[in-house]
mmCIF file of C-alpha atoms in Angstrom:
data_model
loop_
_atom_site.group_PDB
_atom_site.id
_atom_site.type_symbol
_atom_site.label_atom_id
_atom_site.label_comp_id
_atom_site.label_asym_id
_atom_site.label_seq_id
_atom_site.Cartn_x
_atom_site.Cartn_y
_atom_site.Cartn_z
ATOM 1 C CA UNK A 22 0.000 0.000 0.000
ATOM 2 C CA UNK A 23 1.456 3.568 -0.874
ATOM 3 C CA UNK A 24 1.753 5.582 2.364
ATOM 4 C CA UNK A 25 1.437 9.293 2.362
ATOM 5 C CA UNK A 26 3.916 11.833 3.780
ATOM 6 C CA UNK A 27 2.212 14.271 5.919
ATOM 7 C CA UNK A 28 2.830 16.729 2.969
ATOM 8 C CA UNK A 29 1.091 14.911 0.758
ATOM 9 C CA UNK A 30 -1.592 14.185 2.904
ATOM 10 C CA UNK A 31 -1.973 17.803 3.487
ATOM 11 C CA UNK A 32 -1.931 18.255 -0.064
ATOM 12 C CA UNK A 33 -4.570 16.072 -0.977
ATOM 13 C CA UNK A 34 -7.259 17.453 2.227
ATOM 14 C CA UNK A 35 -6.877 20.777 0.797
ATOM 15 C CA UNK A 36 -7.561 19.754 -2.136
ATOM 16 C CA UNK A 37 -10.187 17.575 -1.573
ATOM 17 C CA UNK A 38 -11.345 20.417 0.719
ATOM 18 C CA UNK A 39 -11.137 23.071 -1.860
ATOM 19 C CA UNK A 40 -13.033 20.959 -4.263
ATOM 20 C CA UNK A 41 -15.726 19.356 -2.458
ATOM 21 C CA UNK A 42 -15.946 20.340 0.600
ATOM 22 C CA UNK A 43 -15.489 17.338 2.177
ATOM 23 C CA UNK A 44 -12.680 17.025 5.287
ATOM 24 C CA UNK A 45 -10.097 14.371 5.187
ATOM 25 C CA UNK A 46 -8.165 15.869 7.902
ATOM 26 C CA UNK A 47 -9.234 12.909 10.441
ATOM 27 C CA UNK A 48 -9.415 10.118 7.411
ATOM 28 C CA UNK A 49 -5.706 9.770 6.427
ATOM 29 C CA UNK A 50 -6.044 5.589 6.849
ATOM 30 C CA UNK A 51 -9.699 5.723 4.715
ATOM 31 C CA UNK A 52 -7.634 7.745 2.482
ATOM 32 C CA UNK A 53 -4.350 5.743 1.866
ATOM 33 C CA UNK A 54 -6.594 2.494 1.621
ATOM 34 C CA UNK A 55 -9.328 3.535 -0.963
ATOM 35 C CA UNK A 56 -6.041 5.240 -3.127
ATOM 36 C CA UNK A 57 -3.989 3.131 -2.854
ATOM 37 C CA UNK A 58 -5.011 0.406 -5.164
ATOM 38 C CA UNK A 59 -6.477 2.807 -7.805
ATOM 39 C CA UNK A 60 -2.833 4.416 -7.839
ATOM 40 C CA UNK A 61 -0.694 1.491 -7.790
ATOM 41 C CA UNK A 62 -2.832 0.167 -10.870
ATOM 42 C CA UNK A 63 -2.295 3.481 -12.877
ATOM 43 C CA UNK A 64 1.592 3.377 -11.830
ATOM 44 C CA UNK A 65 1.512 6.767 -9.925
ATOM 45 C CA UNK A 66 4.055 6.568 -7.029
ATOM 46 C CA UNK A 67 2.651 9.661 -5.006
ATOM 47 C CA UNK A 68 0.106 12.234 -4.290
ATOM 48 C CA UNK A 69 2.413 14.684 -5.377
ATOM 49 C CA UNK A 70 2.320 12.699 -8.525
ATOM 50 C CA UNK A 71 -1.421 12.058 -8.587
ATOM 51 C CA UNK A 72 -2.619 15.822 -8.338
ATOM 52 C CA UNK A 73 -0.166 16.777 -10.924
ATOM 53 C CA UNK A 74 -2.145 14.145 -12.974
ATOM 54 C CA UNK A 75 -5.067 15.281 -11.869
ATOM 55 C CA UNK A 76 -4.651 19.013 -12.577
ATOM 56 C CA UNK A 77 -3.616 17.982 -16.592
ATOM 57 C CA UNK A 78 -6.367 15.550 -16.739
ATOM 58 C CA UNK A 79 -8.507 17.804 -18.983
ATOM 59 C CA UNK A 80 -11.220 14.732 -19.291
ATOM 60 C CA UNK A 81 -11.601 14.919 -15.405
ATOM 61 C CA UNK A 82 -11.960 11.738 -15.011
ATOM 62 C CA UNK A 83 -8.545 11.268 -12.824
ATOM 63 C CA UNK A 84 -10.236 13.679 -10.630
ATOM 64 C CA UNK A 85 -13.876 11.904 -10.842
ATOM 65 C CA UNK A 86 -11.824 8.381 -9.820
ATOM 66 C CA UNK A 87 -10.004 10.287 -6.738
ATOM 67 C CA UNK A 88 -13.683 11.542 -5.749
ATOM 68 C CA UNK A 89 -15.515 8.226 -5.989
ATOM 69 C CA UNK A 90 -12.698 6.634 -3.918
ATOM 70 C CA UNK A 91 -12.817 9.080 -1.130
ATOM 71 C CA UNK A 92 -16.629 9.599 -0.827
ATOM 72 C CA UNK A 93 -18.821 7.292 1.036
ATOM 73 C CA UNK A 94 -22.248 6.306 -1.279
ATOM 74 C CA UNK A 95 -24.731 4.296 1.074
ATOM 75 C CA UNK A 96 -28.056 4.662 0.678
ATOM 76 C CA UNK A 97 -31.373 3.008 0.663
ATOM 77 C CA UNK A 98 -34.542 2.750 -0.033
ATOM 78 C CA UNK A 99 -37.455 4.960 2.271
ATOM 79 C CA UNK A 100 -33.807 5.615 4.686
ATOM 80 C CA UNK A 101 -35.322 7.846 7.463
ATOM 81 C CA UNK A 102 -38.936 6.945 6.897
ATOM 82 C CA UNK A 103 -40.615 10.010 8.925
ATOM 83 C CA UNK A 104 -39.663 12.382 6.811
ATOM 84 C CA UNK A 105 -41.050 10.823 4.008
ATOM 85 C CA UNK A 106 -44.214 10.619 6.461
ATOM 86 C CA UNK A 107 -43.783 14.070 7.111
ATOM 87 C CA UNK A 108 -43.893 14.986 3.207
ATOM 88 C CA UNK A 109 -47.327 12.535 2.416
ATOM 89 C CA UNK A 110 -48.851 13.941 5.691
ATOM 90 C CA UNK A 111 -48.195 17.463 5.788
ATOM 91 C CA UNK A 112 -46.158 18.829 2.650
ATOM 92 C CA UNK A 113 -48.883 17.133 -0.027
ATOM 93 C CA UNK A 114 -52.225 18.520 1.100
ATOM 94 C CA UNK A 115 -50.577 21.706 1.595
ATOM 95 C CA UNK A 116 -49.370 21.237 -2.127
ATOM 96 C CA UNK A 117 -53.212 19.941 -3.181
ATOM 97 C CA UNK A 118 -54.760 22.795 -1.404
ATOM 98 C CA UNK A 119 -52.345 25.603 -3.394
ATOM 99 C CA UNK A 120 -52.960 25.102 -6.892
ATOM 100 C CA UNK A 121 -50.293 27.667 -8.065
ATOM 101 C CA UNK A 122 -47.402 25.374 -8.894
ATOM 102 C CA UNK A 123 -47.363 24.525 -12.740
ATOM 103 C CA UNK A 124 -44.270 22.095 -11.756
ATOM 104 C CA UNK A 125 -43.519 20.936 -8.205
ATOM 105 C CA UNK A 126 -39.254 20.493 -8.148
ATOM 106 C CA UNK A 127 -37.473 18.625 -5.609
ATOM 107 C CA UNK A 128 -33.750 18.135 -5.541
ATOM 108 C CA UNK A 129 -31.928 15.540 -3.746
ATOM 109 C CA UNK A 130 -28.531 16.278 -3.394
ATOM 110 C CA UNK A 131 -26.243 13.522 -2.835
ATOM 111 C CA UNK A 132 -28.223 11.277 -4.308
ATOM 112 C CA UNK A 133 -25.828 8.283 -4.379
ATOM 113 C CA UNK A 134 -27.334 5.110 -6.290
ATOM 114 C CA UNK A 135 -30.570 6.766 -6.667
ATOM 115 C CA UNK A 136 -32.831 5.166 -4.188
ATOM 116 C CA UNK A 137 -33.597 8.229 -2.427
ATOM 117 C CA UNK A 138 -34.665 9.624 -5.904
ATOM 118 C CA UNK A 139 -37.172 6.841 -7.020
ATOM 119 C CA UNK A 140 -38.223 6.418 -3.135
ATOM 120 C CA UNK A 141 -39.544 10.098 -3.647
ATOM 121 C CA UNK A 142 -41.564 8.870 -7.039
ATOM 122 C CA UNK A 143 -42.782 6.177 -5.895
ATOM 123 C CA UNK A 144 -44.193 8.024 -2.864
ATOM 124 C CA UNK A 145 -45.667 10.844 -5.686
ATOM 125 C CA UNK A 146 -47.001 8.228 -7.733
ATOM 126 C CA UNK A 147 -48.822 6.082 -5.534
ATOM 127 C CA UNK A 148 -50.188 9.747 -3.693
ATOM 128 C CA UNK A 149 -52.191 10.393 -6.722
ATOM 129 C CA UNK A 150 -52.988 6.596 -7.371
ATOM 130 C CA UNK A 151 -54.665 6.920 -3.909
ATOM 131 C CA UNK A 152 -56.881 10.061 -4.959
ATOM 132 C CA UNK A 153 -54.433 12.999 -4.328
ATOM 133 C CA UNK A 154 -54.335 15.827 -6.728
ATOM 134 C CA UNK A 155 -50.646 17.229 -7.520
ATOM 135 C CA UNK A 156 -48.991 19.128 -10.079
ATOM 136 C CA UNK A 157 -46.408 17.858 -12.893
ATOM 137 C CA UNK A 158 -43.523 17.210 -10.522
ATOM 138 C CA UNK A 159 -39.683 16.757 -11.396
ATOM 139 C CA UNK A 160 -36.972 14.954 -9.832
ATOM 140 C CA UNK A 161 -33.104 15.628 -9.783
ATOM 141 C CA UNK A 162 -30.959 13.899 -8.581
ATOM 142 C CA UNK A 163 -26.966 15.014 -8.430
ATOM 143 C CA UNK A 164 -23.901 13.103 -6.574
ATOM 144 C CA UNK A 165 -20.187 13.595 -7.342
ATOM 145 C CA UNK A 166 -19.683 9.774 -8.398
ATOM 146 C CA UNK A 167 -20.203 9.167 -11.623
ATOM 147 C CA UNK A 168 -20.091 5.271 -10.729
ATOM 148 C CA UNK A 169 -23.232 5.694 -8.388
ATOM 149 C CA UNK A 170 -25.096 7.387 -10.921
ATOM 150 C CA UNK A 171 -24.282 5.051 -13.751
ATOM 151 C CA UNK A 172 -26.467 2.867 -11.261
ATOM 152 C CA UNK A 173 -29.027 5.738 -10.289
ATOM 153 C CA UNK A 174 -30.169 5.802 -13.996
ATOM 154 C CA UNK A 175 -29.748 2.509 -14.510
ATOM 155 C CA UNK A 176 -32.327 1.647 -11.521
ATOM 156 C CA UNK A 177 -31.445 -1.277 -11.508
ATOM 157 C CA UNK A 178 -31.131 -2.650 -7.749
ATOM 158 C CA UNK A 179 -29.806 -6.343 -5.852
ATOM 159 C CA UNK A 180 -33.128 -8.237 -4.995
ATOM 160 C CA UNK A 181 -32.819 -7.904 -1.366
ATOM 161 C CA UNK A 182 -33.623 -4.132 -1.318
ATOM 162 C CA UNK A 183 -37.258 -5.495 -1.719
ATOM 163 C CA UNK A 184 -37.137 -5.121 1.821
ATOM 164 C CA UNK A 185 -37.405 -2.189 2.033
ATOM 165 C CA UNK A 186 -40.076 -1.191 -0.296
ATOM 166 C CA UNK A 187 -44.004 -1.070 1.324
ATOM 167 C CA UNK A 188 -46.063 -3.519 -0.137
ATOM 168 C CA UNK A 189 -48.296 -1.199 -1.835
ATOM 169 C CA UNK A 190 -45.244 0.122 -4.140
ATOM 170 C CA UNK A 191 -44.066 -3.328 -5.154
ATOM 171 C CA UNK A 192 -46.073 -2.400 -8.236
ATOM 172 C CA UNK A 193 -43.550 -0.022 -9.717
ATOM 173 C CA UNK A 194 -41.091 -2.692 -9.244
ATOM 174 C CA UNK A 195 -39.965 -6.232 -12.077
ATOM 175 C CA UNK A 196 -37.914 -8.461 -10.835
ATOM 176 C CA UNK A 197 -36.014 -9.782 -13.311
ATOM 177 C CA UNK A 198 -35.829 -13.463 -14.470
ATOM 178 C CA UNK A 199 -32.802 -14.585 -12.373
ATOM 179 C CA UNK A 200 -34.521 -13.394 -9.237
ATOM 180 C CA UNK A 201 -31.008 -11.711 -8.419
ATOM 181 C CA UNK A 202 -32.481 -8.073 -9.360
ATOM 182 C CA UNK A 203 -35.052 -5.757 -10.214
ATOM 183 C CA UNK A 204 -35.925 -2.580 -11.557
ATOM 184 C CA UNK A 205 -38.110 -0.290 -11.301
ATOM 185 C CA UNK A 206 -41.154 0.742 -13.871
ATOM 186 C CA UNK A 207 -41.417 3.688 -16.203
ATOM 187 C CA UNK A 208 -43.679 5.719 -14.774
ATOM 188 C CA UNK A 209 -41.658 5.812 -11.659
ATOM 189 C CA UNK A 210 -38.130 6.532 -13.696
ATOM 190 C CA UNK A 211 -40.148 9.094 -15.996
ATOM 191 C CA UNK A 212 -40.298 11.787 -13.733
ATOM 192 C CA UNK A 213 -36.468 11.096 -12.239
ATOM 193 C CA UNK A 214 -33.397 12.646 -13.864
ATOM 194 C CA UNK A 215 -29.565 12.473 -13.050
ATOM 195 C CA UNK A 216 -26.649 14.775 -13.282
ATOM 196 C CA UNK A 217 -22.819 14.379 -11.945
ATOM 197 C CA UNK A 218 -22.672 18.028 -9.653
ATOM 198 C CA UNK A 219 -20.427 19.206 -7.111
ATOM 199 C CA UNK A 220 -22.665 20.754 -4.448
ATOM 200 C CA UNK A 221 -20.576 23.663 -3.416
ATOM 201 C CA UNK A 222 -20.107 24.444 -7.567
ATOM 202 C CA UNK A 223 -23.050 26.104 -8.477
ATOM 203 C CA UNK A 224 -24.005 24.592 -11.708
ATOM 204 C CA UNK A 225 -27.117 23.423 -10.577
ATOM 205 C CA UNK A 226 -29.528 25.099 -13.254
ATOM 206 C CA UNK A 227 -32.997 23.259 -12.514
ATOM 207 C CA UNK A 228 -33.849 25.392 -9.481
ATOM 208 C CA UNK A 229 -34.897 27.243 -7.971
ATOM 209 C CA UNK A 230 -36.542 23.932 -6.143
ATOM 210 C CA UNK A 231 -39.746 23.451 -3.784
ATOM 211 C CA UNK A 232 -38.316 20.492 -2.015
ATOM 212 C CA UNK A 233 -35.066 19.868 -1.063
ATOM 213 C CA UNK A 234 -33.447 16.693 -0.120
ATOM 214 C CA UNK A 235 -29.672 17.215 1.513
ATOM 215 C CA UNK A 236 -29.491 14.296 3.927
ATOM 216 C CA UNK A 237 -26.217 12.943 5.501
ATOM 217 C CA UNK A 238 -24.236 15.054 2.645
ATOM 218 C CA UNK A 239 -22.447 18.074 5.503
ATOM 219 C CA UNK A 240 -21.401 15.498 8.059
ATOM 220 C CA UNK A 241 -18.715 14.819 6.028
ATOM 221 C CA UNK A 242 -17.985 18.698 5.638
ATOM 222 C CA UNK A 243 -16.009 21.296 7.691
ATOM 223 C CA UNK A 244 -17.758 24.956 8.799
ATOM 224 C CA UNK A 245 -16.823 26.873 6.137
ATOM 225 C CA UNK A 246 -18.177 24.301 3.600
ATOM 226 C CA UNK A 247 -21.323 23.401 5.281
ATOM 227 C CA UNK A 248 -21.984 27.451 5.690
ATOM 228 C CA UNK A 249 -21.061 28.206 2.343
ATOM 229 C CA UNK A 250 -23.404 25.239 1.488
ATOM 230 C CA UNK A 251 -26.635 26.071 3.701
ATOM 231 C CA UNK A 252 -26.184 29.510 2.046
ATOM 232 C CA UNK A 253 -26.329 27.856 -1.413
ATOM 233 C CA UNK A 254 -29.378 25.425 -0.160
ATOM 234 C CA UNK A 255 -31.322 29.072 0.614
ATOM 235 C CA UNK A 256 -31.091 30.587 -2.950
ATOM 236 C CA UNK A 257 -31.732 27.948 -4.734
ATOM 237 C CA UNK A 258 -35.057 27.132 -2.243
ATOM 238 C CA UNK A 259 -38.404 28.994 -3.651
ATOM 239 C CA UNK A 260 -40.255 30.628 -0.544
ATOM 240 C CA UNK A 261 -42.235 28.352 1.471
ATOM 241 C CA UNK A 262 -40.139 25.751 0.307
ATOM 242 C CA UNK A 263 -38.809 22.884 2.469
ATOM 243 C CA UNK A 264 -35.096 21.609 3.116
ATOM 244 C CA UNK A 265 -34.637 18.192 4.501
ATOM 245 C CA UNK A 266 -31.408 17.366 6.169
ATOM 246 C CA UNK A 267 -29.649 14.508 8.045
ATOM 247 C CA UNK A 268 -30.616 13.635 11.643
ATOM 248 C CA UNK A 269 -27.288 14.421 12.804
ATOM 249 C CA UNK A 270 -26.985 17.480 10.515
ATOM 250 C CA UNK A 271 -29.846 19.843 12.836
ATOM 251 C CA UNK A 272 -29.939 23.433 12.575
ATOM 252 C CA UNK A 273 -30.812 25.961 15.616
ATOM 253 C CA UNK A 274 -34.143 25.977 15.809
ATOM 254 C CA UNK A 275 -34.059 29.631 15.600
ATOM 255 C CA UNK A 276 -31.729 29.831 12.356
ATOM 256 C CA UNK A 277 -31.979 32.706 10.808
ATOM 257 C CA UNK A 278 -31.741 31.400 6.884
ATOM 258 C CA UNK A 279 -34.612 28.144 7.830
ATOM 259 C CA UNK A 280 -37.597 27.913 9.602
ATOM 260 C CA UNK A 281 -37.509 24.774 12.125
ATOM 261 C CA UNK A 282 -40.757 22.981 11.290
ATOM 262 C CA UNK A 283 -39.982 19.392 12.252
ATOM 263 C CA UNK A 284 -36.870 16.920 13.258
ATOM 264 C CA UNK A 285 -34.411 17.794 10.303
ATOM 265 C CA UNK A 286 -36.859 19.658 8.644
ATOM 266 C CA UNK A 287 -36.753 23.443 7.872
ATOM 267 C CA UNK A 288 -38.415 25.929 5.533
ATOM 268 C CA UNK A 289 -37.511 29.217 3.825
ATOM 269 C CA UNK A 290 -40.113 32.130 4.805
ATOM 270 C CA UNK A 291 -42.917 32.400 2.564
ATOM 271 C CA UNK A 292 -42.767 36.004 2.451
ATOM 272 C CA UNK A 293 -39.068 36.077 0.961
ATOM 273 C CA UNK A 294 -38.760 37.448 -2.472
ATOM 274 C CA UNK A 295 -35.951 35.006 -3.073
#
């Protein structure tokens, strides 16, 4: 295994930091393993070697592989099921009683593998097959892996995950003939679209969005990024609209960007002008 000088390992957590946002300082051992192998088969000795690489790389994908290794992509189906409670409960009649949005946007950022993404569909989808009146909605969802959303769009997922789907969705799922996988139907994937984004970037042109789904994505950044982040999270938010965030991730209730409405739940005031 290549070991990193503390130079180098400097190096590469400011530039990780720069880029992402994301904090290595306290992962140097998650760092040298999950390199390691990707730089030993590409014959690069050292980081000072690799971000050299990296910074003539004019595809990007050198940078894209450094990225996948150093992120962490778990995810699941319906993963923190109250606040998808929260949103059939509370957010949809408020949505059904409006009748002012043309298209209703939601945005989950960090999306991963996509399960997050088609959990929210599904959820739309079998809202309206129960009687509920919505608008034309539109999914995005955006990760910095470009492995993970090879297999968002895909949507196609190991068998097991079953599991976690409610009975009443298993409609918008086929498993497939080897029983080892299935995927998910077309009305569910229609409304779902993917995009390789940096969060802290701002090339996020789809917005601004009514819903917002950042969950478990700032743990993994330090102050300045998560600040500069939250701030990013506000503009691109209409007013009234709602920001969901990791349980560990909570906000003051009395924040003065988000409105605390409900465990890692928050809303932008109605009356802003944006």
């Amino acid at each position: 295994m290549i070991r990193f000088t503390d130079r180098e390992f400097e190096m590469l957590t400011e530039y990780v930091r720069s880029q992402t946002g994301i904090d290595l300082s306290k992962k140097r051992v998650l760092a040298e393993c999950r390199l390691s192998g990707e730089m030993e088969k590409r014959g690069i000795p050292s980081v000072t070697e690799l971000l050299k690489q990296v910074e003539r790389d004019k595809t990007k994908n050198l940078q894209a592989m450094v990225f996948n290794c150093l992120t962490t992509n778990y995810t699941f189906f319906l993963r923190e099921p109250k606040h998808f409670e929260f949103l059939e409960k509370v957010i949809l009649p408020e949505l059904m009683e409006s009748q002012r949005i043309l298209t209703y946007k939601i945005w989950s950022a960090g999306c991963s593998s996509g399960e997050e993404c088609y959990t929210l569909s599904m959820l739309l989808e079998d809202y309206q097959l129960r009687g509920g009146v919505l608008p034309a909605y539109r999914i995005w969802g955006t990760d910095i892996a470009e492995p993970e959303l090879q297999r968002a769009r895909e949507a196609r997922y190991p068998i097991w995950e079953l599991e976690q789907i409610p009975s009443g969705w298993l409609r918008f799922c086929r498993e497939e003939k080897d029983g080892r996988f299935f995927t998910l139907t077309p009305n569910i994937r229609n409304h779902v679209g993917f995009q390789r984004a940096n969060l802290l970037d701002g090339r996020i042109s789809q917005g601004p969005f009514d819903l917002i789904f950042c969950r478990n994505v700032m743990i993994y950044f330090d102050d300045e990024s998560r600040k500069k982040l939250l701030n990013r999270l506000y503009r691109l938010l209409k007013p009234g609209g709602y920001l969901f965030l990791g349980h560990t991730e909570l906000l003051t209730k009395n924040h003065v960007q988000f409105q605390y409405v409900y465990p890692a739940v928050y809303r932008k005031a109605v009356e802003e002008t944006g």
